[in-house]
XYZ file of C-alpha atoms in Angstrom:
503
model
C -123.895 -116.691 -45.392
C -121.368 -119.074 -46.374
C -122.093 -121.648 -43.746
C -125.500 -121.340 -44.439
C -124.876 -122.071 -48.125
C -122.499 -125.015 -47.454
C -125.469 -126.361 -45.131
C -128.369 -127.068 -47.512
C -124.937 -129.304 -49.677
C -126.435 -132.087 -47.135
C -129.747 -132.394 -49.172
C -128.218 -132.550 -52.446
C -126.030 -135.707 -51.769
C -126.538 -138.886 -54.245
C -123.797 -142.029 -53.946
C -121.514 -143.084 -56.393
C -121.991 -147.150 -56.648
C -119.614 -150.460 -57.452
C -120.439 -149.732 -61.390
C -117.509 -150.639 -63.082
C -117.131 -147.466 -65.622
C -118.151 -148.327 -69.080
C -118.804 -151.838 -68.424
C -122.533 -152.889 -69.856
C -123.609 -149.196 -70.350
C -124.122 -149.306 -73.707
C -126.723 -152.142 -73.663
C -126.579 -155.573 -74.340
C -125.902 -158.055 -77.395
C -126.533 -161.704 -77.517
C -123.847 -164.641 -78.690
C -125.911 -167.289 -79.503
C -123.483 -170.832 -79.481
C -123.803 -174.381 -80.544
C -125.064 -177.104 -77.333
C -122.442 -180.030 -77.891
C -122.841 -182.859 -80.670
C -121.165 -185.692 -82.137
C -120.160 -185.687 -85.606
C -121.576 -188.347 -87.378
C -118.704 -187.623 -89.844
C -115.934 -188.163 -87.727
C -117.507 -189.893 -84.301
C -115.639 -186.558 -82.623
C -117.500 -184.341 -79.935
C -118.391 -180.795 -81.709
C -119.784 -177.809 -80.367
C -118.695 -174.016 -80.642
C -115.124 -172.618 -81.718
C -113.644 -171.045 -79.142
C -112.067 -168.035 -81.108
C -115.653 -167.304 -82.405
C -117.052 -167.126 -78.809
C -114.063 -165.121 -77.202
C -112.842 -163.192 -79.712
C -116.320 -161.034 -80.839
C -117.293 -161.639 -76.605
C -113.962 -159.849 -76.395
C -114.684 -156.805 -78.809
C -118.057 -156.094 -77.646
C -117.079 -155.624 -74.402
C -114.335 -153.322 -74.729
C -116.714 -151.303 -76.622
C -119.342 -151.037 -73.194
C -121.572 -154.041 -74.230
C -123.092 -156.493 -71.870
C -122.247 -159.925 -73.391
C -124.826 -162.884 -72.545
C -124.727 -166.514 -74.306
C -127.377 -168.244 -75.058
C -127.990 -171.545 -77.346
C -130.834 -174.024 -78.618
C -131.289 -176.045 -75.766
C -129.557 -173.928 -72.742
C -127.121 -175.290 -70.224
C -123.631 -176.136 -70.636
C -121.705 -175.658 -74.069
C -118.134 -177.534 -75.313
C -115.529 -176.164 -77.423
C -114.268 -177.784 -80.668
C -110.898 -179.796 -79.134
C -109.118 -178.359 -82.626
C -109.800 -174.804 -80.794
C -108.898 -174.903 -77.577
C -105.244 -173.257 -77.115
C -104.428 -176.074 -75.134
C -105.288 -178.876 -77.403
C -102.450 -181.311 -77.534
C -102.668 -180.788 -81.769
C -101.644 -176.806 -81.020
C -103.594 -175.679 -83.990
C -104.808 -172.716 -81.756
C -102.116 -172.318 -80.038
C -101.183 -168.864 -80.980
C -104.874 -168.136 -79.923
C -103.614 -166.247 -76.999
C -107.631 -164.000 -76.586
C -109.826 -167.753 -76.117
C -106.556 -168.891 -73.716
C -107.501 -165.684 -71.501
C -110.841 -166.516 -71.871
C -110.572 -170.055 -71.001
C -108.496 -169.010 -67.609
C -111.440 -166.813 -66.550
C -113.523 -168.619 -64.332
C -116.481 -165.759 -64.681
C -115.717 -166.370 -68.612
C -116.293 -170.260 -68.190
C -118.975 -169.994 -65.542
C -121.298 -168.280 -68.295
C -120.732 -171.346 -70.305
C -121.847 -173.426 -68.339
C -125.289 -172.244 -67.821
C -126.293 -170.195 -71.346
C -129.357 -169.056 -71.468
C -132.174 -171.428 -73.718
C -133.336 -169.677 -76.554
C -136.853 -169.852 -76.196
C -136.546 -167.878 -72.766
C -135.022 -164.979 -74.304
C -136.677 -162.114 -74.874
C -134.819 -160.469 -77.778
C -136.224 -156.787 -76.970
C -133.548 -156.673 -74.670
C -130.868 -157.090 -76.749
C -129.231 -154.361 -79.243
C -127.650 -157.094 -81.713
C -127.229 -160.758 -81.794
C -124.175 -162.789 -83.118
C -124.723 -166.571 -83.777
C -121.028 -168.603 -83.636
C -119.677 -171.586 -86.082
C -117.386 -174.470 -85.100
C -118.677 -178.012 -85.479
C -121.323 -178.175 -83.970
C -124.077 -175.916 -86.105
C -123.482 -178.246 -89.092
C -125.488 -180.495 -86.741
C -127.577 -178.099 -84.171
C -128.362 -175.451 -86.236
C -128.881 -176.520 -89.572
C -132.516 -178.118 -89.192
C -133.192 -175.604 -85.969
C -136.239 -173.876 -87.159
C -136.623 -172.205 -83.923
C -133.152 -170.734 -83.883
C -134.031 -169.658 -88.238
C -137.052 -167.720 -86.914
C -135.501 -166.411 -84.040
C -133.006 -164.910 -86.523
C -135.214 -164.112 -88.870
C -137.325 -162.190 -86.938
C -134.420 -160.187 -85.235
C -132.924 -159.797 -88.412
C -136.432 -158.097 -89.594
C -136.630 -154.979 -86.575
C -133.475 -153.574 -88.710
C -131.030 -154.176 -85.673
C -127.816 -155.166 -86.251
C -128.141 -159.549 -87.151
C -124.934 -161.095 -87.533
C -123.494 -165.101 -87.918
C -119.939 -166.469 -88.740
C -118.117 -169.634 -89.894
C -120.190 -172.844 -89.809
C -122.864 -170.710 -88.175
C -124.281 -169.291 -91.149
C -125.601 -172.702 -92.212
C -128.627 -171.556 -91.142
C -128.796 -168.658 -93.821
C -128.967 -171.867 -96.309
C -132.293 -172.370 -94.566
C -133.907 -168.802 -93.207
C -136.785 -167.359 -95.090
C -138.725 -164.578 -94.798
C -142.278 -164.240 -94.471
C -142.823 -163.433 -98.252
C -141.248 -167.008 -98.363
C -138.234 -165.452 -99.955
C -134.762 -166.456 -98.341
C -133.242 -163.645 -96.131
C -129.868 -163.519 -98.303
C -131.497 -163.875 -101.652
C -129.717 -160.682 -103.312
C -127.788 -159.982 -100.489
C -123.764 -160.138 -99.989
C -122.980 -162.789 -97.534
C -120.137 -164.867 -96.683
C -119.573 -167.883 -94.566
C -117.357 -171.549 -94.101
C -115.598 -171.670 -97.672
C -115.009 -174.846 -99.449
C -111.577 -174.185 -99.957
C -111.419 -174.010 -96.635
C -113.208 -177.263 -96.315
C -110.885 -178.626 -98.381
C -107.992 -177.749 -96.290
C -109.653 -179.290 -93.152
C -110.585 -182.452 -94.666
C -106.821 -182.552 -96.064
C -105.278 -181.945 -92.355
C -107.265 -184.809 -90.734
C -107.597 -186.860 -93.382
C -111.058 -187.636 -93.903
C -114.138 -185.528 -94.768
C -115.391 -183.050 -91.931
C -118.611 -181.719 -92.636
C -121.892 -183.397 -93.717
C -122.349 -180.524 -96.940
C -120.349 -177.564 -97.416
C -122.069 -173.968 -97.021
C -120.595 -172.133 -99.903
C -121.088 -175.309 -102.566
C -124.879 -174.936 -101.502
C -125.101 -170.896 -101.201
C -124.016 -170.556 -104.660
C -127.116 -172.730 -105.614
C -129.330 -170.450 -104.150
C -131.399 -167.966 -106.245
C -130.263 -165.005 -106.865
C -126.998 -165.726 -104.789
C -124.403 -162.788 -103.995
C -121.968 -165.489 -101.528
C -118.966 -164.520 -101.890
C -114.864 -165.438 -99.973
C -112.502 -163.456 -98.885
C -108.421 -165.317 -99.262
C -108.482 -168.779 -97.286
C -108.205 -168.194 -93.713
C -108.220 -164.339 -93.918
C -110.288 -162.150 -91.400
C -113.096 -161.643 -93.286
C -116.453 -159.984 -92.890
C -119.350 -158.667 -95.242
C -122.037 -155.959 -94.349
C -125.218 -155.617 -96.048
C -128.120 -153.983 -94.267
C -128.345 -154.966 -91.174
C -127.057 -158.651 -91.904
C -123.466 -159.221 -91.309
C -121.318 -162.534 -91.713
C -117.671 -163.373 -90.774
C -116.251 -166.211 -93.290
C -114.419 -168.434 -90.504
C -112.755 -168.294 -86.906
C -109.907 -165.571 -87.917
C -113.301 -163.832 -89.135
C -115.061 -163.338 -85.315
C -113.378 -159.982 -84.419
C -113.693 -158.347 -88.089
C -117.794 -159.642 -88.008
C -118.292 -158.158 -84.567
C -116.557 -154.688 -85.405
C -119.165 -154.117 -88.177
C -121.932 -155.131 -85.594
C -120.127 -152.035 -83.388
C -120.240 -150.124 -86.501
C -123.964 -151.220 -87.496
C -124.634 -150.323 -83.574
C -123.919 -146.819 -83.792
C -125.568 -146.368 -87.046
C -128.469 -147.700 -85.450
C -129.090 -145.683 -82.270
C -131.218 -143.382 -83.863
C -133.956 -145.746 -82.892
C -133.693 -145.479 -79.155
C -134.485 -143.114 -77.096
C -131.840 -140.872 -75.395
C -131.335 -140.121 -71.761
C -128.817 -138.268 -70.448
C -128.470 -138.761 -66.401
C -127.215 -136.122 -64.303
C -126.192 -136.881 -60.859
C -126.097 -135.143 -57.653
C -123.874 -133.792 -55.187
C -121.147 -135.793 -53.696
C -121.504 -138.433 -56.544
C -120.018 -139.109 -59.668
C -121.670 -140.527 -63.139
C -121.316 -144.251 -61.645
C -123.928 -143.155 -59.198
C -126.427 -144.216 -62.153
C -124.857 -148.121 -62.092
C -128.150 -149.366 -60.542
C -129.864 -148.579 -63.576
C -127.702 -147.425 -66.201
C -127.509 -150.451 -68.093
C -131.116 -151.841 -67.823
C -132.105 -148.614 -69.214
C -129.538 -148.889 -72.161
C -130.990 -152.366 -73.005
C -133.707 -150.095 -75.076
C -132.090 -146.620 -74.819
C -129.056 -144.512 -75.637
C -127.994 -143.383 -72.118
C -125.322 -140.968 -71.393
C -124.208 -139.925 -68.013
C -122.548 -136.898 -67.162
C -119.460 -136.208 -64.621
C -119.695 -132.926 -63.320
C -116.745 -130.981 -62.500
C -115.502 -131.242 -59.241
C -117.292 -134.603 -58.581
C -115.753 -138.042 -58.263
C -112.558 -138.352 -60.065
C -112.563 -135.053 -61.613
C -109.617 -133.216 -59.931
C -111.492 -129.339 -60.722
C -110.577 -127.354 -57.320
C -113.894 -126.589 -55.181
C -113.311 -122.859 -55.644
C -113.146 -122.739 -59.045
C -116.526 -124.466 -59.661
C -119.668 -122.495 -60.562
C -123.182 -122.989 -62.085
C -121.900 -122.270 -65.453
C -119.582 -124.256 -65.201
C -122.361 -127.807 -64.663
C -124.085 -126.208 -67.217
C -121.614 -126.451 -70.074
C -120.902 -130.266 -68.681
C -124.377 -130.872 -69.200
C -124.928 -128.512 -72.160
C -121.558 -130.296 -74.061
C -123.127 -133.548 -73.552
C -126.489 -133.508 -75.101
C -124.839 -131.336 -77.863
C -122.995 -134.088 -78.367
C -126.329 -136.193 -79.437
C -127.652 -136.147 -82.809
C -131.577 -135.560 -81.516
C -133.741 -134.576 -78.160
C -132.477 -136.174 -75.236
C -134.238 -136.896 -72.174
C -132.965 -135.310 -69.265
C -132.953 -136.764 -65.973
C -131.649 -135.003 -62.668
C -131.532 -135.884 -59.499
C -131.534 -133.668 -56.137
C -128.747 -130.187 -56.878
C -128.972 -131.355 -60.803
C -132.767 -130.296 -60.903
C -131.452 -126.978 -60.826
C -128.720 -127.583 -63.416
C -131.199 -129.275 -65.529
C -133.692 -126.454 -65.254
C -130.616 -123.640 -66.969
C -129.628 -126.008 -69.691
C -133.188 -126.033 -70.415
C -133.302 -122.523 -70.949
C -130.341 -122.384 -73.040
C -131.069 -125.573 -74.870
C -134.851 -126.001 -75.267
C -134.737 -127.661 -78.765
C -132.893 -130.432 -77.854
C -134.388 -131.368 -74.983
C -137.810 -133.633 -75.455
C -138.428 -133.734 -71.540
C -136.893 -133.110 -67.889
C -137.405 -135.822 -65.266
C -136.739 -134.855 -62.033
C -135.718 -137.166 -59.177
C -136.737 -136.260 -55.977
C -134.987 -132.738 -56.992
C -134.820 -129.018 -56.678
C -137.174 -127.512 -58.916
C -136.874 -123.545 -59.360
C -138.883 -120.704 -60.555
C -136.588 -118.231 -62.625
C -134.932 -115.847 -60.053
C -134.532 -118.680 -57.084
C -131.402 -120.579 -56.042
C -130.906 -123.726 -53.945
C -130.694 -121.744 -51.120
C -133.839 -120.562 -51.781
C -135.555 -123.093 -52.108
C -134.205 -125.209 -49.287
C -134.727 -122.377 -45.997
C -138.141 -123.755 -46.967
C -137.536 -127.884 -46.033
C -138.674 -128.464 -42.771
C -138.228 -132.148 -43.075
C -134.045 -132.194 -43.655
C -132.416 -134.117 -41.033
C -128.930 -133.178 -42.269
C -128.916 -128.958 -41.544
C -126.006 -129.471 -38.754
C -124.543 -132.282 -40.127
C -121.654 -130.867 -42.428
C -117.888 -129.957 -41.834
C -116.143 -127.318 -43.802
C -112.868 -126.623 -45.622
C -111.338 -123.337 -44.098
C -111.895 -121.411 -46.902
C -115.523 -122.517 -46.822
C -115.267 -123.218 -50.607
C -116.303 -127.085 -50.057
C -117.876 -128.876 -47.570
C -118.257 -132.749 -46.662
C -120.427 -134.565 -44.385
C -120.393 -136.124 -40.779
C -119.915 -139.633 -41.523
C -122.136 -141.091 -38.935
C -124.743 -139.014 -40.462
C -124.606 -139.290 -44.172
C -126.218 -143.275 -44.556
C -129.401 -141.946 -42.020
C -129.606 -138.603 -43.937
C -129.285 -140.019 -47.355
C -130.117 -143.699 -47.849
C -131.923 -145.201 -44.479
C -133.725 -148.072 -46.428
C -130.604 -148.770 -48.098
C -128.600 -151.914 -48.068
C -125.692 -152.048 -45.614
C -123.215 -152.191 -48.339
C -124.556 -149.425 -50.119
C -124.384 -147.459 -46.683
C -120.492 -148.669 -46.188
C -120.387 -146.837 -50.125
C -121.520 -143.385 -48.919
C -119.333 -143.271 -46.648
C -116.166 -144.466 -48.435
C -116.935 -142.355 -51.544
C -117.546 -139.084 -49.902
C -115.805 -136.724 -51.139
C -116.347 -132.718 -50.444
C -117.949 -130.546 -53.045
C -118.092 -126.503 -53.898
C -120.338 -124.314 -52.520
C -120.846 -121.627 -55.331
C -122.873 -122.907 -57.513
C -126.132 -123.506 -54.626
C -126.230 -119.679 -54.134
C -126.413 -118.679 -57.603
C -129.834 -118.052 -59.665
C -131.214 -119.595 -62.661
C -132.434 -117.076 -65.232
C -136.043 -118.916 -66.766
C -137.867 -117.881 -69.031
C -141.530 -119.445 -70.044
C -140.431 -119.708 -73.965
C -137.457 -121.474 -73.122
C -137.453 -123.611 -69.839
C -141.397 -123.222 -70.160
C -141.922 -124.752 -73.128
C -139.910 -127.939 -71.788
C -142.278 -130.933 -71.053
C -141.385 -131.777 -67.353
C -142.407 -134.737 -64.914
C -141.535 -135.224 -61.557
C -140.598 -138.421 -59.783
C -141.338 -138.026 -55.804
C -139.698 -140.232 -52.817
C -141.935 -139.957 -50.109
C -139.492 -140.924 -47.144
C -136.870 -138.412 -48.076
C -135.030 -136.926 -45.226
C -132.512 -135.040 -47.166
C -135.245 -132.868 -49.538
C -138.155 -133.373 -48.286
C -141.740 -134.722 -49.387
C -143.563 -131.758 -48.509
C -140.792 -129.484 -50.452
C -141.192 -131.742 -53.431
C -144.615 -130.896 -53.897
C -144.685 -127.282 -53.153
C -142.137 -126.851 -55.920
C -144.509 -128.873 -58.587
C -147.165 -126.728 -57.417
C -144.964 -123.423 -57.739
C -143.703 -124.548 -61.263
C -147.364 -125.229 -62.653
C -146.205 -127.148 -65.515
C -145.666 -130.621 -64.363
C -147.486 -132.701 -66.830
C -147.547 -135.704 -64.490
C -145.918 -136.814 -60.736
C -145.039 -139.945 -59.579
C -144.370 -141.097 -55.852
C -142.068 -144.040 -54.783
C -142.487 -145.098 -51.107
C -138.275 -144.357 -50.738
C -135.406 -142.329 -49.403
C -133.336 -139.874 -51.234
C -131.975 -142.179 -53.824
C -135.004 -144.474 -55.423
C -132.813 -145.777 -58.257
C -130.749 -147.508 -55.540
C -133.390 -148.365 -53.466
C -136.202 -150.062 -55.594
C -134.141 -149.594 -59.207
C -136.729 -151.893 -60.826
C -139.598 -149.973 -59.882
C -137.568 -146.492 -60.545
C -137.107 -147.707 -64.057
C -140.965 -148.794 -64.800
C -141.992 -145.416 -64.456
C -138.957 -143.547 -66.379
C -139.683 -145.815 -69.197
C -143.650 -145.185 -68.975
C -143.163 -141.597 -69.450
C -143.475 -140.991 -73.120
């Protein structure tokens, strides 16, 4: 019984990928930065500050953020020579965040080619964040396609956020009512004693105009300063400025703050992976889907890092992983499983029916109340994996033959991705396939549920897949991708076209 158990672990198996944990998972945020100048002040070459680039770049992606840069025109962006760390002046030279992002070459590649603004599509992006330095005073202060760009971000409620010389363009942004976008709001930006101390330092007079002199013209102005040179940041709504360079991480911790205020208006999925995997097994996807979406992935114990013994693993036990996580959500979640998590799915559903708005499953065991994974796999006559698995002597965990896990699993799979299943494999418990689900239809039954088929699956098969929709009798709709076992790895792109389509 035990081997027979350990047996059907083959069809279960989903790959843990190169996704670096937390890196990009929470979505993505756009820096938008000055293209280089000449100051027609000075004669010197101006663009972006470098601790207003690096230092927010810095905080959003320690907090799981995907970072890109764009700017008006595109292409390659210069730093202010007064803000480099390395500038023979050593005014920044204690800036020792922009001198680790100046050694990066991945850091330095990016600015190189930023992105133009007109080719972004700001639906992907969860907040933006538009940098000062010298250059905006020239580049952004007449750029009526970089006002509306921020004006109509600023308008969807998301988090909209500018620092330093930056928020010149606040002196020009208006609404559609014709209104300016700060008029009665608290904002902050370049301060003219601040100015002052500049033009004092070099000599000569910067800047063309100074922000705050012409904020506090405005009508109905709240500008406002924080001490000369202090880290300084305002929130009001969903606008948020930073007063100068020491400003950048203090601005971009209230966009962080703003952020998680503001996920109410996404969608939530919570991904559950499948045997021998981990949660990076999601890192095809993950992050695309968090562009728009709240997405949470779950560890299960035992799996990847998780040092849980084998033998003391049990259905209950994936259950409260799973059950813990989407408690941990303020709304419904959407649950996705994949393979042996179609059958934890299916028992949180019963004991959590209230908080879950719909189960996806992924080419994935789908039971009636009463059945097991057992169960349901004696009925797969399409496995090519049934004598493929070795056993630990206790038969509480089981791996798989190694020459046999890629051609199981993942045949149309890359050949990296093929090298991965191999050097991730890791052996798994047994319990938990012979146990039963308990189902009833006012709990699991009342659960919207859609089913997402892989038609070239040799590890649960095709013709499995559908007898188990037509057993359950309350899929609302199917879909079929033309793949193996693991269609988020295979075709992600078209894997995430028809998540997102199911509403």
């Amino acid at each position: 019984m035990k081997k027979i158990i350990l047996v059907v672990y083959a069809l279960l198996f989903l790959i843990p990928t190169f996704a670096q944990h937390n890196a990009g998972n929470n979505g993505k945020v756009l820096m938008i930065a000055s293209n280089p100048s000449v100051s027609k002040q000075t004669g010197w070459p101006i663009g972006v500050w470098y601790a207003e680039l690096a230092h927010p770049y810095w905080v959003f992606s320690e907090a799981g953020y995907t970072v890109d840069i764009a700017s008006p025109e595109g292409g390659e962006i210069k730093f202010d020579g007064f803000s480099d760390p390395e500038d023979p002046s050593q005014y920044a030279a204690f800036d020792y965040v922009s001198l680790g992002f100046k050694k990066d070459p991945a850091k330095m590649a990016l600015t190189k080619n930023t992105l133009k603004l007109s080719t972004v599509n700001p639906q992907d992006y969860k907040a933006i964040f538009v940098c000062g330095g010298q250059g905006p005073m020239y580049t952004f202060y007449e750029n009526t396609e970089l006002h509306q760009f921020f004006v109509n971000f600023y308008q969807t409620g998301k988090p909209t956020a500018a620092i330093c010389h930056g928020t010149c363009i606040l002196l020009k942004a208006k609404l559609p009512n014709g209104k300016y976008l700060v008029e009665a709001k608290r904002w902050t930006g370049f301060a003219s004693s601040e100015e002052q101390y500049a033009d004092n330092y070099v000599g000569q007079q910067i800047q063309p105009f100074r922000i705050e002199d012409l904020a506090r013209k405005m009508p109905n102005s709240k500008y406002e300063c924080g001490a000369p040179f202090s880290a300084y940041a305002v929130k009001d709504g969903n606008l948020i400025t930073g007063q100068q360079q020491n400003s950048g991480e203090a601005a971009a911790k209230l966009v962080l703050k703003a952020l998680e205020e503001d996920k109410k208006r996404y969608p939530t999925y919570v991904l559950i992976h499948g045997a021998w995997a981990d949660e990076s097994a999601w890192g095809f996807v993950r992050n695309d889907l968090a562009k728009r979406a709240n997405v949470v992935v779950v560890n299960l114990p035992a799996h990847g890092i998780d040092l849980t013994p084998a033998n003391q693993v049990s259905l209950a036990a994936y259950v409260k992983t799973v059950s813990n996580a989407i408690n941990a959500q303020s709304g419904k979640v959407i649950l996705v499983a994949h393979s042996m998590a179609g059958i934890v799915a299916s028992q949180v559903a019963e004991y959590l029916p209230t908080k879950i708005d719909k189960i996806v499953y992924v080419s994935a065991y789908l039971p009636r109340n009463g059945e097991d994974l057992l169960t349901l796999s004696k009925k797969d006559g399409e496995s090519k994996v049934g004598g493929a698995l070795e056993f630990s002597a206790d038969y509480s965990a089981a791996s798989i033959k190694k020459d046999l896990i890629a051609p199981a699993v993942c045949a149309d799979c890359p050949d990296f991705m093929k090298e991965a299943l191999v050097k991730y494999h890791k052996a798994e418990p047994a319990k938990p396939l012979g146990e039963k689900v308990v189902l009833t239809a006012k709990n699991f039954g009342a659960v919207p549920k859609y089913y997402i088929h892989t038609s070239k699956d040799a590890a649960v098969g095709y013709e499995l897949q559908q007898q188990m929709v037509k057993a359950n009798g309350s899929i609302k709709k199917t879909f079929t991708m033309a793949t193996s076992h693991l269609p988020f790895v295979v075709n992600p792109a078209e894997f995430l076209g028809i998540l997102t389509s199911i509403k």
